[in-house]
PDB file of C-alpha atoms in Angstrom:
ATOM      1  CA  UNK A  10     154.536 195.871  41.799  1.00 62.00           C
ATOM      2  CA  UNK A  11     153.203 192.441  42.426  1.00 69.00           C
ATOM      3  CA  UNK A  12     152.671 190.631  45.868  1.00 73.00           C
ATOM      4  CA  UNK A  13     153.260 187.284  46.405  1.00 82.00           C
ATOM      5  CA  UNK A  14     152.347 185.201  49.519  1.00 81.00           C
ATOM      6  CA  UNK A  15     152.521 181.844  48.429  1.00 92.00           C
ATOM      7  CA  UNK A  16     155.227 180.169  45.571  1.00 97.00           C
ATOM      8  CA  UNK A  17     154.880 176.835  44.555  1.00 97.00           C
ATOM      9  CA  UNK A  18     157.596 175.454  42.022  1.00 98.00           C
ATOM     10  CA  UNK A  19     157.572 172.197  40.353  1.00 98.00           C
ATOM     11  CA  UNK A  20     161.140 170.467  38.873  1.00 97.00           C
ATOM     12  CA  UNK A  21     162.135 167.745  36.189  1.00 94.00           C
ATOM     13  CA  UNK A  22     163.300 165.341  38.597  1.00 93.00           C
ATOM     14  CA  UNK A  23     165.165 162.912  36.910  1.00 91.00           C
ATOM     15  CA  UNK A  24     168.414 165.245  36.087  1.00 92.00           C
ATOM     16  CA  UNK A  25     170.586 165.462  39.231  1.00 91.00           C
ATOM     17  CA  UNK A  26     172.568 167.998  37.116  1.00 94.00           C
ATOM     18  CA  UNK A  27     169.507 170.084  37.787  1.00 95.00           C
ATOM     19  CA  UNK A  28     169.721 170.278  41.325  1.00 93.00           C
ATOM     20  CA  UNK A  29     172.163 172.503  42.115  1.00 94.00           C
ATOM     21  CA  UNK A  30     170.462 175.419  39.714  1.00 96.00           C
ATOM     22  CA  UNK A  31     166.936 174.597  41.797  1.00 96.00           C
ATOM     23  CA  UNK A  32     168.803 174.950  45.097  1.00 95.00           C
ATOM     24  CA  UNK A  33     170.138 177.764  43.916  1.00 96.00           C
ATOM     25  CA  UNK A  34     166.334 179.844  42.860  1.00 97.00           C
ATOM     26  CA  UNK A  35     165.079 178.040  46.208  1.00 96.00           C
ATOM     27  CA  UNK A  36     167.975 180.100  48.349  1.00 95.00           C
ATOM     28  CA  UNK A  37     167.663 182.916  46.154  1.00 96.00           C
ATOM     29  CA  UNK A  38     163.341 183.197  47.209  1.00 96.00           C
ATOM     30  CA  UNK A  39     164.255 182.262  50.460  1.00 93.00           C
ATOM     31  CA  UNK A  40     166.768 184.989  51.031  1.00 93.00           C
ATOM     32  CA  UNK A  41     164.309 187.243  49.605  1.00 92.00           C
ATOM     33  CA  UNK A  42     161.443 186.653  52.242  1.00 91.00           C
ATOM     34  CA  UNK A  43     158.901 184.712  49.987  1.00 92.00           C
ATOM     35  CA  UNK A  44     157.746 181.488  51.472  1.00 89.00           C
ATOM     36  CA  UNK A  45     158.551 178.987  48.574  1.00 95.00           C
ATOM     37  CA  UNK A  46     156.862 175.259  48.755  1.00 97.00           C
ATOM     38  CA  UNK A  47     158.045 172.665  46.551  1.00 97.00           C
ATOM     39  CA  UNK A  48     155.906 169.531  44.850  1.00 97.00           C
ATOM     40  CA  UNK A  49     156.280 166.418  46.884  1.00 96.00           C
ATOM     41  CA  UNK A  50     158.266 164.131  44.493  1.00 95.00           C
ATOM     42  CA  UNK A  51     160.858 166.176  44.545  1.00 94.00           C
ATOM     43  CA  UNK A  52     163.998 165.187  46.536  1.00 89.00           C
ATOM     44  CA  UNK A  53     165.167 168.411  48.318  1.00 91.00           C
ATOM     45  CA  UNK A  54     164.771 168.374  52.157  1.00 89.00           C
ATOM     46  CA  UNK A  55     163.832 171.393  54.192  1.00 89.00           C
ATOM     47  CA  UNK A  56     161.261 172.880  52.493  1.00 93.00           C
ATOM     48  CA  UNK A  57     156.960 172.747  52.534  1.00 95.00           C
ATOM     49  CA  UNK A  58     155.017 170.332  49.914  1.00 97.00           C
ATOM     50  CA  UNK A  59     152.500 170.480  47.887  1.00 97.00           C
ATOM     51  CA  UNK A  60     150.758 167.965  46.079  1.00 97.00           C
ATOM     52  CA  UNK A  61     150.095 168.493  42.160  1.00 96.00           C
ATOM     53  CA  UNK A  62     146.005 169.142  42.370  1.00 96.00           C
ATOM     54  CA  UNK A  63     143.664 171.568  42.880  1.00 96.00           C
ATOM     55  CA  UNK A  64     143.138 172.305  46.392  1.00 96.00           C
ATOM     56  CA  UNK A  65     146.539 172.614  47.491  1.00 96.00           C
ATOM     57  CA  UNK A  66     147.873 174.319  43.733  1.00 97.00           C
ATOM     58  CA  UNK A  67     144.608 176.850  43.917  1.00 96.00           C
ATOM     59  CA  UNK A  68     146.128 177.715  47.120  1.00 95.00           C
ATOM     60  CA  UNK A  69     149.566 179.467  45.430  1.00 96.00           C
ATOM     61  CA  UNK A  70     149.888 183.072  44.017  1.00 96.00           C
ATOM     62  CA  UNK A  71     152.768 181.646  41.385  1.00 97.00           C
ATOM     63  CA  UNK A  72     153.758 178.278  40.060  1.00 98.00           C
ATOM     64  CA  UNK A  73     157.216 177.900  38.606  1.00 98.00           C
ATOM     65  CA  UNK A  74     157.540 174.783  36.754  1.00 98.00           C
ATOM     66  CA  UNK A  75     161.576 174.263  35.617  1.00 97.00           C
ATOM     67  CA  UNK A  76     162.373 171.257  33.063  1.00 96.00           C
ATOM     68  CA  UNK A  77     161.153 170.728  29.370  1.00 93.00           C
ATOM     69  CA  UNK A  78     158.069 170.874  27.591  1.00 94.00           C
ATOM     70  CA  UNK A  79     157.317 167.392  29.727  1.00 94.00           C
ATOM     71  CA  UNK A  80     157.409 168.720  33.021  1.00 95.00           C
ATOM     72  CA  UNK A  81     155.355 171.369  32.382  1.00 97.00           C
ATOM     73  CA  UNK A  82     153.141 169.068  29.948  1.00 97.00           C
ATOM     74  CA  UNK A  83     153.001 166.334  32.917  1.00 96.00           C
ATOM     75  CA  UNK A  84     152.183 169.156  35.733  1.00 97.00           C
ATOM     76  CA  UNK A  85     149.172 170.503  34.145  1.00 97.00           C
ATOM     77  CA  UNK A  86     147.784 166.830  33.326  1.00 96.00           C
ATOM     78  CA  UNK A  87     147.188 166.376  36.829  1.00 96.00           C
ATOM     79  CA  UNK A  88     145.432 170.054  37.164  1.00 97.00           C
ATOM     80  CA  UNK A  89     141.723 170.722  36.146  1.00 95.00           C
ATOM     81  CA  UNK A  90     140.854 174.571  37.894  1.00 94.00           C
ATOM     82  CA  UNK A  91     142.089 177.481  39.913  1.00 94.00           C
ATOM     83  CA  UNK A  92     145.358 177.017  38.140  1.00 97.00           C
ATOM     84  CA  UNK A  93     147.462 180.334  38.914  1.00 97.00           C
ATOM     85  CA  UNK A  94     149.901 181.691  36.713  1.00 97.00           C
ATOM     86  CA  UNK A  95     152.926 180.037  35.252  1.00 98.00           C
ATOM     87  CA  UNK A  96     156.153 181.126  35.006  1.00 98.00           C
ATOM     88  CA  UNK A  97     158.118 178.098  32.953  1.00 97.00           C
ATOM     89  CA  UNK A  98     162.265 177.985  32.767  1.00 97.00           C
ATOM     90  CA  UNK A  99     164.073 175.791  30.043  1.00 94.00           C
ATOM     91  CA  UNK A 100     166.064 172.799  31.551  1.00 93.00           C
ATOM     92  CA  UNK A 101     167.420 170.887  28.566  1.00 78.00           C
ATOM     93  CA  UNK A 102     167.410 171.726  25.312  1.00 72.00           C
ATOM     94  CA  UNK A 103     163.448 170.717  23.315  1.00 68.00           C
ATOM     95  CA  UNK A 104     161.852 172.880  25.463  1.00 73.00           C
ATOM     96  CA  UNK A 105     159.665 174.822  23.438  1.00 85.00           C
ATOM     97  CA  UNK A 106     156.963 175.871  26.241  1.00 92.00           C
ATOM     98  CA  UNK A 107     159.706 176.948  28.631  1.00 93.00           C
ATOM     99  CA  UNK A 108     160.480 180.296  27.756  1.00 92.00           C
ATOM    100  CA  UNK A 109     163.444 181.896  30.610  1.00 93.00           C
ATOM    101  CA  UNK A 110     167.099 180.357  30.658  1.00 93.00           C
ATOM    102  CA  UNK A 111     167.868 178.793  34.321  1.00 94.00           C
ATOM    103  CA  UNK A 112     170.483 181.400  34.562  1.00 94.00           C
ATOM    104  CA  UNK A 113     168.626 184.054  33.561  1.00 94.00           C
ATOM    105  CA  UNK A 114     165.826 183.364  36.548  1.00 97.00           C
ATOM    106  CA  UNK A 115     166.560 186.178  39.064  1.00 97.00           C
ATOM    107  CA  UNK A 116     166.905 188.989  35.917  1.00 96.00           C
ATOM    108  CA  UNK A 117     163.481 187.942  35.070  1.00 97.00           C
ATOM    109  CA  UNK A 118     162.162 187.106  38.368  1.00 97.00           C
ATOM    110  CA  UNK A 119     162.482 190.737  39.376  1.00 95.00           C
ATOM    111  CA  UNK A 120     161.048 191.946  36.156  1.00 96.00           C
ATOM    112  CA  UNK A 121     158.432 189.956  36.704  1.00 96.00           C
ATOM    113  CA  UNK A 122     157.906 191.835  40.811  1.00 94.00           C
ATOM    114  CA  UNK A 123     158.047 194.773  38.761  1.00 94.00           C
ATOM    115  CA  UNK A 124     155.254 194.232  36.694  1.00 94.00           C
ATOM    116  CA  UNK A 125     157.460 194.428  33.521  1.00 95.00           C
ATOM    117  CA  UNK A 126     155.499 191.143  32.034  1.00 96.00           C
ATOM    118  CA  UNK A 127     152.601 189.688  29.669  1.00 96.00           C
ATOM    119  CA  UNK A 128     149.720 187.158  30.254  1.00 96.00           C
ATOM    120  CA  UNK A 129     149.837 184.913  27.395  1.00 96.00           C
ATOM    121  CA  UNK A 130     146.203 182.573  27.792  1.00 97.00           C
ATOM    122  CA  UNK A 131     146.609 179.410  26.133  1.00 97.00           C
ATOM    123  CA  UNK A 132     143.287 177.102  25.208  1.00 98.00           C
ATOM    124  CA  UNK A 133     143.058 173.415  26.217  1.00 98.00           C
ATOM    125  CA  UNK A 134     141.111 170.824  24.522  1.00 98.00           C
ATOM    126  CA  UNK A 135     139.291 168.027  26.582  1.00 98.00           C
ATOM    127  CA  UNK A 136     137.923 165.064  24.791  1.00 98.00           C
ATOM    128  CA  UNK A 137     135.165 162.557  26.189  1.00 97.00           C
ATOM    129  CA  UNK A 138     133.502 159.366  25.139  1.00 96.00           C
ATOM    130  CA  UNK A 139     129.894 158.236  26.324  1.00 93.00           C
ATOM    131  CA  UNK A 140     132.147 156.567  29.112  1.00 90.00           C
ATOM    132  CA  UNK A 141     135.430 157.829  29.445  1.00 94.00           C
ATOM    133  CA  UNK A 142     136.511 161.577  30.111  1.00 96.00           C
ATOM    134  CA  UNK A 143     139.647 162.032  29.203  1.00 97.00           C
ATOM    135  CA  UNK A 144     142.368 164.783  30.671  1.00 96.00           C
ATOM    136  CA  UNK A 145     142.764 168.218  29.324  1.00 97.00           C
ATOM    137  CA  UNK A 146     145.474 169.085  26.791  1.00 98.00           C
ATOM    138  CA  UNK A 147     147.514 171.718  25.791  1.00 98.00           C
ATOM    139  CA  UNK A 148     149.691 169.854  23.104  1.00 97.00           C
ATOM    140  CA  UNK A 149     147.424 167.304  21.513  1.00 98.00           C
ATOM    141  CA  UNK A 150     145.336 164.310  21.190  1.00 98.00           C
ATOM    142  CA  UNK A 151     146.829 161.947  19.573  1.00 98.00           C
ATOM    143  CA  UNK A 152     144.695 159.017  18.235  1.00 97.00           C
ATOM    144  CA  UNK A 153     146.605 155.675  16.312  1.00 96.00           C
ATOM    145  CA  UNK A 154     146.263 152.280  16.534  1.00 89.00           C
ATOM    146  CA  UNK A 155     148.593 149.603  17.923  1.00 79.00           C
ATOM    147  CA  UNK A 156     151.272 147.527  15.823  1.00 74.00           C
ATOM    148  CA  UNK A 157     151.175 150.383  12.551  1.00 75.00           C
ATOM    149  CA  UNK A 158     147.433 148.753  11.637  1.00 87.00           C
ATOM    150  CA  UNK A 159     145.535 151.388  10.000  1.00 92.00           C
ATOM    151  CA  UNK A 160     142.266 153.133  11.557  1.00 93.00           C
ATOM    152  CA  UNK A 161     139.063 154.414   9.733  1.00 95.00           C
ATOM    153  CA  UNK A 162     137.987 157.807  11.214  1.00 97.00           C
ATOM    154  CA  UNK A 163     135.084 160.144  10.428  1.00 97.00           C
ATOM    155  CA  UNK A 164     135.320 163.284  11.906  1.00 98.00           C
ATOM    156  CA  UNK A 165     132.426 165.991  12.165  1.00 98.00           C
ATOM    157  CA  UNK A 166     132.908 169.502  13.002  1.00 98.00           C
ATOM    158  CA  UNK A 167     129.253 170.788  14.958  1.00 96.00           C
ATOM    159  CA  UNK A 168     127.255 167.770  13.349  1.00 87.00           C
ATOM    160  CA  UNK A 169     128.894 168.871   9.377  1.00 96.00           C
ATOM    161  CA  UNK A 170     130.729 166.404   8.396  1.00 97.00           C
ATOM    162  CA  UNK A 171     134.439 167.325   7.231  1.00 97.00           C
ATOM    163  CA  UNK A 172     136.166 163.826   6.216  1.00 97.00           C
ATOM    164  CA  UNK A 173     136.125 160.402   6.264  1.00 97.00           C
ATOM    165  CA  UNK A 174     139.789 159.202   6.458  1.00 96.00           C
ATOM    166  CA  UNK A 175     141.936 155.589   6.612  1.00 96.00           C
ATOM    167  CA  UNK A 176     145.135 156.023   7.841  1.00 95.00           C
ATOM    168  CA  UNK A 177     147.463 156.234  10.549  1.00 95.00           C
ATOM    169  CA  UNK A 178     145.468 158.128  12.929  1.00 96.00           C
ATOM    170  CA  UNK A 179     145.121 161.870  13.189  1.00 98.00           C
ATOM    171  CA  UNK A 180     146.217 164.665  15.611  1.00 98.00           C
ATOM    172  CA  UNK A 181     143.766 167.456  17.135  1.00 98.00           C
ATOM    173  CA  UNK A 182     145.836 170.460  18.620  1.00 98.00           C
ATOM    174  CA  UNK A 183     144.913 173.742  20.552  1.00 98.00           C
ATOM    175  CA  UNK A 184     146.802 176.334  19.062  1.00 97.00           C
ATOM    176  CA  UNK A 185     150.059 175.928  21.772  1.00 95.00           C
ATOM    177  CA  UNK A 186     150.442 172.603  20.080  1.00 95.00           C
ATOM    178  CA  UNK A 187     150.471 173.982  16.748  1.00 94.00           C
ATOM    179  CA  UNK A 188     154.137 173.385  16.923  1.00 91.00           C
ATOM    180  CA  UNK A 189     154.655 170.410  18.322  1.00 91.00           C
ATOM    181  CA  UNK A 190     153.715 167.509  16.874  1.00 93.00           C
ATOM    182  CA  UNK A 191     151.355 168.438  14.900  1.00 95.00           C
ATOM    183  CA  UNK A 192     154.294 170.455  12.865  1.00 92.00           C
ATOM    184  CA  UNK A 193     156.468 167.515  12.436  1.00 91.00           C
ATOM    185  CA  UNK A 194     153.229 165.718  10.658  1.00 94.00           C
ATOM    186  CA  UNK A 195     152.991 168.395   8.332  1.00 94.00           C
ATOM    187  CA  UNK A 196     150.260 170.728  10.250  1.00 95.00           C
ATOM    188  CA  UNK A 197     151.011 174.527  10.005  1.00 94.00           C
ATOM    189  CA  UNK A 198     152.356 176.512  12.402  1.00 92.00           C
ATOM    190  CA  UNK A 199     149.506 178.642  13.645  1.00 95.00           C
ATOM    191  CA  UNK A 200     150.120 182.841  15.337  1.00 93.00           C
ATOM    192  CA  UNK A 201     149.775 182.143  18.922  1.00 92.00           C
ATOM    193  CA  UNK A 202     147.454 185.439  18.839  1.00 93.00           C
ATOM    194  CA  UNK A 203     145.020 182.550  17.257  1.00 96.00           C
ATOM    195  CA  UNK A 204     142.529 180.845  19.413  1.00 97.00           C
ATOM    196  CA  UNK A 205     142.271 177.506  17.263  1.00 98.00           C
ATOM    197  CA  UNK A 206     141.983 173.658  17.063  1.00 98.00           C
ATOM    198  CA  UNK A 207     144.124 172.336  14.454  1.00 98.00           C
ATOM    199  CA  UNK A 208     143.272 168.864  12.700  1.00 98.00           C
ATOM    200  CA  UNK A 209     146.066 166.830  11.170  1.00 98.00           C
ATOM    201  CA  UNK A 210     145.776 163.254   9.480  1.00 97.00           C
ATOM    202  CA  UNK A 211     148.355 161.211   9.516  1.00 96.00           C
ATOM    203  CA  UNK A 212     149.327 159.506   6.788  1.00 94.00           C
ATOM    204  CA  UNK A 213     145.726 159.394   5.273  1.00 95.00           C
ATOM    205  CA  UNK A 214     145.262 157.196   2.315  1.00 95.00           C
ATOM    206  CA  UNK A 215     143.104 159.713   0.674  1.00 95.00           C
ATOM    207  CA  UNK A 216     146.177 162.013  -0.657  1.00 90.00           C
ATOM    208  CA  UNK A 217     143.827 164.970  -0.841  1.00 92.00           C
ATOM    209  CA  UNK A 218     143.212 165.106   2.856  1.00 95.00           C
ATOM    210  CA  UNK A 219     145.295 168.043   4.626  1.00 96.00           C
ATOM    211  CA  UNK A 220     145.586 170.051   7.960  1.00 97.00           C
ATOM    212  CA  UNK A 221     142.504 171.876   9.080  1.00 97.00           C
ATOM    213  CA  UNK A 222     141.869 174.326  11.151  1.00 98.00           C
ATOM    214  CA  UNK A 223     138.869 175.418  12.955  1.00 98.00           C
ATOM    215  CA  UNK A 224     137.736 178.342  15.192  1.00 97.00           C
ATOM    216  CA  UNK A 225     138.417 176.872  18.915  1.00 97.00           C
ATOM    217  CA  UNK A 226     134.497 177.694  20.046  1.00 97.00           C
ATOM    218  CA  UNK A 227     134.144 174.587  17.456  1.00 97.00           C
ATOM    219  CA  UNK A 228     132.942 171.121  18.708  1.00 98.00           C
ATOM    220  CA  UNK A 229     134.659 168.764  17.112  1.00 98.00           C
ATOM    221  CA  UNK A 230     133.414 165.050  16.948  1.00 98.00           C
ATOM    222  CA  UNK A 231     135.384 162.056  15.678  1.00 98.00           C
ATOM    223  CA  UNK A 232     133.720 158.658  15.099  1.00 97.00           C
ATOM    224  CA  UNK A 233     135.594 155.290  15.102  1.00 97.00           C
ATOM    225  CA  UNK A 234     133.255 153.189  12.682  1.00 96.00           C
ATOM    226  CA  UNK A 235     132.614 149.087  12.767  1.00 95.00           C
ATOM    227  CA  UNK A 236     135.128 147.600  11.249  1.00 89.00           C
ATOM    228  CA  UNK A 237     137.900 149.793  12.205  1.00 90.00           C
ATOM    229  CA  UNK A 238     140.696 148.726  14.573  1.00 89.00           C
ATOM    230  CA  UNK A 239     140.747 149.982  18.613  1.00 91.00           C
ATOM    231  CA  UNK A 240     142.093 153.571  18.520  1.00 95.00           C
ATOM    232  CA  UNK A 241     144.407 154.372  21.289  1.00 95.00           C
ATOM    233  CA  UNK A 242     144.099 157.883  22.845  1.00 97.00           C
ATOM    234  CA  UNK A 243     147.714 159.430  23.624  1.00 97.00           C
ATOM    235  CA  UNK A 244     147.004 162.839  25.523  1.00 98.00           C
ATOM    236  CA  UNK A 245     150.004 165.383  25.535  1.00 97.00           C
ATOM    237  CA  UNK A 246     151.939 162.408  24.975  1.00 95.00           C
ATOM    238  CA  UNK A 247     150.711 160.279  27.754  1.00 96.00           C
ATOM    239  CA  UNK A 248     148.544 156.731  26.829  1.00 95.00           C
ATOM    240  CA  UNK A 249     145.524 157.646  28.475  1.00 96.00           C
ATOM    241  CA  UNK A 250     143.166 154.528  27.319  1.00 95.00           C
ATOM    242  CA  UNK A 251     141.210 153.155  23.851  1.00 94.00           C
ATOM    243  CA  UNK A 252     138.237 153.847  21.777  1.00 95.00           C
ATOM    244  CA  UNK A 253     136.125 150.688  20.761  1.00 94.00           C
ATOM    245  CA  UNK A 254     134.464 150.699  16.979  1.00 95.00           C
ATOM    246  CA  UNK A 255     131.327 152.212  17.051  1.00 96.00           C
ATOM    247  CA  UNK A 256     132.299 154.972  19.164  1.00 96.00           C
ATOM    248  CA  UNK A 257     132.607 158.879  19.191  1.00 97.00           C
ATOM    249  CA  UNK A 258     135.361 161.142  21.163  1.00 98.00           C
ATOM    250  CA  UNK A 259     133.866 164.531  21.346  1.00 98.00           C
ATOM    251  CA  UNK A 260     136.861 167.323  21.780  1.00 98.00           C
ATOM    252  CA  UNK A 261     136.118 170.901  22.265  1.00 97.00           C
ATOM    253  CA  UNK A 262     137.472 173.783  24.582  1.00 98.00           C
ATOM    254  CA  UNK A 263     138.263 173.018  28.304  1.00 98.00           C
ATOM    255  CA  UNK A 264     139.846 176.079  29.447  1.00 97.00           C
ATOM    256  CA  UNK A 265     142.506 178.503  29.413  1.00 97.00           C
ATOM    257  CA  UNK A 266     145.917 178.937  30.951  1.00 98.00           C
ATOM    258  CA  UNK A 267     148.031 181.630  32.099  1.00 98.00           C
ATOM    259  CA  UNK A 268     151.366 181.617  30.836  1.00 97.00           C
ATOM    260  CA  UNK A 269     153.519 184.676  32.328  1.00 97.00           C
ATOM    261  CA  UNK A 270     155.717 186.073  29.448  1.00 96.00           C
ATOM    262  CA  UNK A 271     158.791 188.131  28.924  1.00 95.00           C
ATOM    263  CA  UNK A 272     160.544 187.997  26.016  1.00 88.00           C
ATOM    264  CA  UNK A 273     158.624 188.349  22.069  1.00 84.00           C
ATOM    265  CA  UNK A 274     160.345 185.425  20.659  1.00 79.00           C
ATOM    266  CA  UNK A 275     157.595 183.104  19.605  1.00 78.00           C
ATOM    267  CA  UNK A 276     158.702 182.597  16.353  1.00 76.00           C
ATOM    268  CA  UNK A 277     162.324 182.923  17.070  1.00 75.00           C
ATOM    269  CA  UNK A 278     161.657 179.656  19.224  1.00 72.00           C
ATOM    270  CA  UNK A 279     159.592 178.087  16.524  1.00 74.00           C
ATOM    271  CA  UNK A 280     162.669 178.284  14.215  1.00 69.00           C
ATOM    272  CA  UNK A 281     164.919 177.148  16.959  1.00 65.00           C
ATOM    273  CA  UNK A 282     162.894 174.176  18.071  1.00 62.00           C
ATOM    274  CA  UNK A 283     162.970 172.951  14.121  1.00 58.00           C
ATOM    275  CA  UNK A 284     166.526 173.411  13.267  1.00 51.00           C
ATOM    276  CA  UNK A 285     167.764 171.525  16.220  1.00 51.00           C
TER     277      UNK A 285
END
């Protein structure tokens, strides 16, 4: 059985459709004696907040995060340690990441008290400049230039050079991102029993160049030569600031996730996601 003191949950907030499902997993934790806070933006009244970083998140036992692939994308953006596990439910229809149905919660909720669950650990990436540390990502770095200009890139795995590319940009993934966008730009859909980083060029010039992937212990170093345009860094699908020419984003492991786990329908949701 597990024990639970302290439940923190975390809602797409733009959906007022949404909010009578929430209200109804709030009453339903409520009525079963568990004390339930709720992040701050949210507009329900009545109930403890918490604010989306690490103090006050490192303080709860379970997070639920309800929405799409965003919300749960946008929660851990803002969280660097002592993140507990996640248990994600779909709200809308893209979201890959989100694995329980929001009517299904209380079926798996008490599976989930019962022990009746899996751990699945999922690897970010964390990229950094000589001067700019940029957030943790479980999707992707994306890196393109502004107004469809191209970019030169040279990219280095541990000091061995792999390719020198000019093209749209490219896209480094942990493995969870494997299926995201990544996929769309022709990457390949990697086992999420693999612990990787996945390189995908977009558009290159060079027709030869294709998707690589790399062990995730790998440092991975990508260098934006003179001459090339600005490179705009877009992290899990957030603009998170530029790299000039003449500089180097380093990306390599930043941690780990827990993602709590029911159902073994990874590649039933890969198909799903793709057919839509």
């Amino acid at each position: 059985m597990v024990t639970l003191v302290n439940i923190g949950l975390k809602s797409r907030i733009d959906d007022p459709d949404l909010w009578p499902y929430v209200n109804h997993i709030l009453n339903y934790l409520k009525d079963e004696g568990y004390s339930v806070k709720i992040e701050e933006s949210m507009p329900i009244p009545n109930y403890e907040r918490f604010k989306l970083d690490d103090k006050e998140v490192s303080m709860l036992d379970l997070l639920i995060v309800i929405g799409g692939d965003g919300t749960l994308l946008y929660t851990l953006s803002h969280l660097r340690k002592n993140i507990p596990p996640i248990m994600t439910v779909r709200w809308g229809r893209y979201g890959f990441l989100m694995e329980i149905e929001i009517d299904e919660f209380k079926q798996y909720f008490e599976k989930f008290l019962e022990g009746k669950y899996k751990i699945k650990e999922a690897s970010r990436i964390i990229g950094f400049t000589n001067s700019i540390k940029f957030p943790p990502a479980l999707n992707e770095y994306l890196l393109v230039t502004k107004h469809g200009k191209v970019v030169k890139l040279e990219l280095y795995k541990d000091d061995v050079k792999l390719f020198s590319m000019v093209g749209d940009g490219v896209i480094v993934a942990p493995t969870t991102g494997s299926t995201a966008y990544s996929l769309s730009s022709g990457g390949p859909i990697v086992d999420e029993d693999l612990d990787v980083i996945v390189i995908t060029p977009l558009n290159p010039i060079q027709l030869y160049l294709r998707p690589i992937v790399l062990p995730i212990t790998s440092t991975l170093s990508i260098h934006v030569p003179q001459g090339s345009n600005r490179v705009k860094v877009i992290v899990d699908g957030m603009e998170r600031g530029y790299i000039s020419p003449g500089s180097t984003l380093t990306v390599k492991r930043y941690d780990k996730i827990r993602l709590i786990r029911f159902k073994n329908d990874y590649y039933d949701r890969v198909l799903r996601r793709n057919i839509m």
